[in-house]
Amino acid sequence: MTNHVPEATKPASGDYAWLGTEAGSVADLMYMLNTEDWYDAINSRFVSELLDDTLPESILKAYLIQDFKFYNNGMMARLIKLAPRQETKDMLAAQSQWFADNEATYFEHFLEAYHVSQEEYDATEPTPANKEYGAYLDSLSDKSWPELITAICCMEWLYLAWAKRTVDADVIQQVPAHKGWVDLHEGAHFRRWVGDLISLVNEYCSIDGPEAEVFRTIVHLERRFFDDSYPQE
């Protein structure tokens, strides 16, 4: 029996100083302006049930199918193209390859292990929140580098935040699909990746720029995406 994973604590400035979000930094200020949705997202029913190994298979399948379609939306290619320095392009390209080697492989193995046919994959309808999220990400295609780097930073940082709950509790999931999803979003590699993104946000972004609204919108849509995983009563 997997032990229960406690909820994360209420957000506070400097929570992620170990990633580069020292109190007063741009990333920390964005985080602190969105604490309610952030807290609700990383402690959502979906996340808690996944970490506790109690998530219904049907909910997991529908969620991951929709998430996999997000994976193919082309945001990384746009980020690499707009990156202001060659070393940043190289870092993003290396991470893009890591996604191809690890996250895409996880999805493929999941679809096979759970016997998801092409017909089921194609027939899985996006939830209202997922549809809105996808449309929002598409709308970022012609936005600036600060807006795009803020979007990807927020998404990856929030995933690290919920996965960190199980590491803090010293709990290892027994369902392979659950453990695999956690492992993709916690650990030395993923922490370094999120830290690199936060560093870029601190360098290129402003709390007074449009990227602050991007951060707010991403956190809000992530929370709704988790909540929308369950049939609405």
C-alpha positions as CSV (number, residue, x, y, z in Angstrom):
1,M,0.0,0.0,0.0
2,T,1.4,3.4,-1.0
3,N,1.6,5.9,1.8
4,H,-0.5,9.0,1.5
5,V,1.3,12.1,0.1
6,P,0.5,15.2,2.1
7,E,-0.5,18.4,0.4
8,A,2.1,21.1,-0.3
9,T,2.2,24.0,2.1
10,K,0.9,27.4,1.3
11,P,3.1,29.3,-1.1
12,A,5.6,31.9,0.3
13,S,8.2,34.2,-1.3
14,G,11.5,32.4,-1.7
15,D,10.0,28.9,-1.7
16,Y,12.1,28.0,-4.8
17,A,15.2,30.1,-4.0
18,W,17.1,26.8,-4.5
19,L,16.0,27.0,-8.2
20,G,16.9,30.7,-8.6
21,T,13.7,32.4,-7.5
22,E,15.1,34.4,-4.7
23,A,12.6,36.7,-2.9
24,G,12.1,39.7,-5.1
25,S,13.3,38.1,-8.4
26,V,11.0,38.4,-11.4
27,A,10.1,34.7,-11.3
28,D,9.3,34.9,-7.6
29,L,7.1,37.9,-8.0
30,M,5.2,36.2,-10.8
31,Y,4.8,33.1,-8.5
32,M,3.6,35.2,-5.6
33,L,0.9,36.9,-7.7
34,N,-0.7,33.6,-8.5
35,T,-0.5,31.7,-5.3
36,E,-4.1,30.6,-5.1
37,D,-4.3,28.9,-8.5
38,W,-0.8,27.5,-8.0
39,Y,-1.6,26.0,-4.6
40,D,-4.9,24.5,-6.0
41,A,-3.2,23.1,-9.0
42,I,-0.4,21.3,-7.3
43,N,-2.8,20.0,-4.6
44,S,-5.5,19.1,-7.1
45,R,-7.6,15.9,-6.8
46,F,-5.9,14.6,-10.0
47,V,-2.4,15.1,-8.6
48,S,-3.2,13.8,-5.2
49,E,-4.8,10.6,-6.5
50,L,-1.9,10.0,-8.9
51,L,0.6,10.4,-6.1
52,D,-1.5,8.2,-3.8
53,D,-1.9,5.5,-6.5
54,T,-5.7,5.9,-6.4
55,L,-6.3,7.6,-9.7
56,P,-8.9,5.8,-11.9
57,E,-7.4,4.3,-15.0
58,S,-10.0,6.0,-17.2
59,I,-9.1,9.4,-15.8
60,L,-5.3,8.8,-16.3
61,K,-5.8,7.6,-19.9
62,A,-7.9,10.6,-20.9
63,Y,-5.5,13.1,-19.3
64,L,-2.4,11.7,-20.8
65,I,-3.8,11.4,-24.3
66,Q,-4.7,15.1,-24.1
67,D,-1.3,15.9,-22.6
68,F,0.5,14.0,-25.4
69,K,-1.3,16.1,-28.0
70,F,0.0,19.2,-26.1
71,Y,3.5,17.7,-26.4
72,N,3.2,17.9,-30.2
73,N,2.2,21.6,-30.4
74,G,5.6,22.9,-31.6
75,M,6.3,25.4,-28.8
76,M,9.9,24.2,-28.3
77,A,10.7,24.8,-31.9
78,R,9.5,28.4,-31.6
79,L,11.5,28.9,-28.4
80,I,14.7,27.6,-30.1
81,K,14.2,29.9,-33.1
82,L,13.7,33.0,-31.0
83,A,16.4,32.3,-28.3
84,P,18.7,35.4,-28.1
85,R,22.0,33.5,-27.6
86,Q,23.5,30.4,-29.2
87,E,24.1,28.8,-25.8
88,T,20.4,29.2,-25.0
89,K,19.5,27.7,-28.3
90,D,21.8,24.7,-27.6
91,M,20.3,24.2,-24.1
92,L,16.8,24.3,-25.5
93,A,17.7,21.9,-28.3
94,A,19.3,19.5,-25.9
95,Q,16.1,19.5,-23.7
96,S,13.9,19.1,-26.8
97,Q,16.0,15.9,-27.6
98,W,15.6,14.8,-24.0
99,F,11.8,15.1,-24.3
100,A,11.9,13.0,-27.5
101,D,14.0,10.4,-25.8
102,N,12.1,10.3,-22.5
103,E,8.7,11.9,-22.5
104,A,7.6,10.7,-25.9
105,T,8.9,7.2,-25.0
106,Y,6.9,7.3,-21.8
107,F,3.7,8.2,-23.7
108,E,4.3,5.5,-26.3
109,H,4.9,2.9,-23.6
110,F,1.8,4.1,-21.7
111,L,-0.4,3.8,-24.8
112,E,0.8,0.3,-25.4
113,A,0.5,-0.8,-21.8
114,Y,-3.0,0.5,-21.5
115,H,-4.0,-0.9,-24.9
116,V,-5.0,2.5,-26.2
117,S,-5.9,2.0,-29.9
118,Q,-5.5,4.7,-32.5
119,E,-9.3,4.9,-32.7
120,E,-9.5,5.5,-28.9
121,Y,-6.7,8.1,-29.1
122,D,-8.4,10.0,-32.0
123,A,-11.8,9.8,-30.3
124,T,-10.7,11.2,-27.0
125,E,-12.3,14.6,-26.9
126,P,-10.6,17.5,-25.2
127,T,-12.2,18.8,-22.1
128,P,-13.4,22.4,-22.1
129,A,-10.3,23.4,-20.2
130,N,-8.0,21.4,-22.4
131,K,-9.5,23.0,-25.5
132,E,-9.1,26.5,-24.1
133,Y,-5.5,25.7,-23.0
134,G,-4.6,24.4,-26.5
135,A,-6.1,27.5,-28.1
136,Y,-4.2,29.7,-25.7
137,L,-0.9,28.0,-26.5
138,D,-1.6,28.3,-30.2
139,S,-2.2,32.1,-29.7
140,L,1.3,32.4,-28.3
141,S,2.9,31.3,-31.6
142,D,3.5,34.9,-32.7
143,K,4.4,36.3,-29.3
144,S,7.7,37.6,-28.0
145,W,10.6,35.6,-26.5
146,P,9.8,36.8,-23.0
147,E,6.2,35.6,-23.3
148,L,7.2,32.2,-24.7
149,I,9.9,31.6,-22.2
150,T,7.6,32.6,-19.4
151,A,4.9,30.1,-20.7
152,I,7.3,27.1,-20.8
153,C,8.9,28.1,-17.5
154,C,5.5,28.2,-15.7
155,M,4.4,24.9,-17.1
156,E,7.5,23.0,-16.2
157,W,8.0,24.7,-12.8
158,L,4.4,23.9,-11.8
159,Y,4.9,20.2,-12.8
160,L,8.1,20.1,-10.7
161,A,6.2,21.6,-7.8
162,W,3.5,18.9,-7.7
163,A,6.0,16.1,-8.3
164,K,8.1,17.4,-5.5
165,R,5.3,16.6,-3.1
166,T,6.0,12.9,-3.3
167,V,9.8,13.4,-3.0
168,D,9.3,15.5,0.1
169,A,7.1,12.8,1.6
170,D,9.6,10.0,0.6
171,V,6.8,8.1,-1.1
172,I,7.4,6.0,-4.3
173,Q,4.4,5.2,-6.4
174,Q,3.7,1.5,-7.0
175,V,1.7,1.9,-10.3
176,P,4.4,2.1,-13.0
177,A,2.5,4.7,-15.1
178,H,2.2,6.9,-12.0
179,K,5.8,6.5,-11.0
180,G,7.0,7.1,-14.5
181,W,5.0,10.4,-14.8
182,V,6.5,11.6,-11.5
183,D,10.0,10.5,-12.5
184,L,9.8,12.6,-15.7
185,H,9.1,15.7,-13.6
186,E,11.4,15.3,-10.6
187,G,15.1,14.6,-10.2
188,A,18.4,16.3,-10.9
189,H,17.9,16.7,-14.7
190,F,14.4,18.2,-14.4
191,R,15.4,20.5,-11.6
192,R,18.3,21.8,-13.6
193,W,16.0,22.3,-16.6
194,V,13.5,24.3,-14.5
195,G,16.3,26.3,-12.9
196,D,17.6,27.2,-16.4
197,L,14.2,28.4,-17.4
198,I,13.8,30.4,-14.2
199,S,17.2,32.0,-14.9
200,L,16.0,33.1,-18.4
201,V,12.8,34.5,-17.0
202,N,14.7,36.5,-14.4
203,E,17.1,37.8,-17.1
204,Y,14.6,38.7,-19.9
205,C,11.2,39.2,-18.4
206,S,9.5,41.9,-16.4
207,I,6.7,41.8,-13.9
208,D,5.3,44.8,-15.7
209,G,5.4,43.2,-19.2
210,P,2.8,41.1,-21.0
211,E,4.6,38.0,-19.8
212,A,3.2,38.4,-16.3
213,E,-0.3,37.8,-17.7
214,V,1.1,34.8,-19.6
215,F,2.2,33.3,-16.3
216,R,-1.1,34.0,-14.7
217,T,-3.0,32.4,-17.5
218,I,-0.9,29.3,-17.6
219,V,-1.2,28.7,-13.9
220,H,-5.0,29.2,-14.2
221,L,-5.3,26.8,-17.1
222,E,-3.1,24.2,-15.6
223,R,-5.4,24.1,-12.5
224,R,-8.5,23.9,-14.7
225,F,-7.0,21.2,-16.8
226,F,-6.4,19.1,-13.7
227,D,-9.9,19.8,-12.4
228,D,-11.5,19.1,-15.8
229,S,-10.1,15.6,-15.8
230,Y,-13.1,14.4,-13.9
231,P,-16.7,14.3,-15.3
232,Q,-18.4,17.5,-14.4
233,E,-21.5,17.0,-12.2
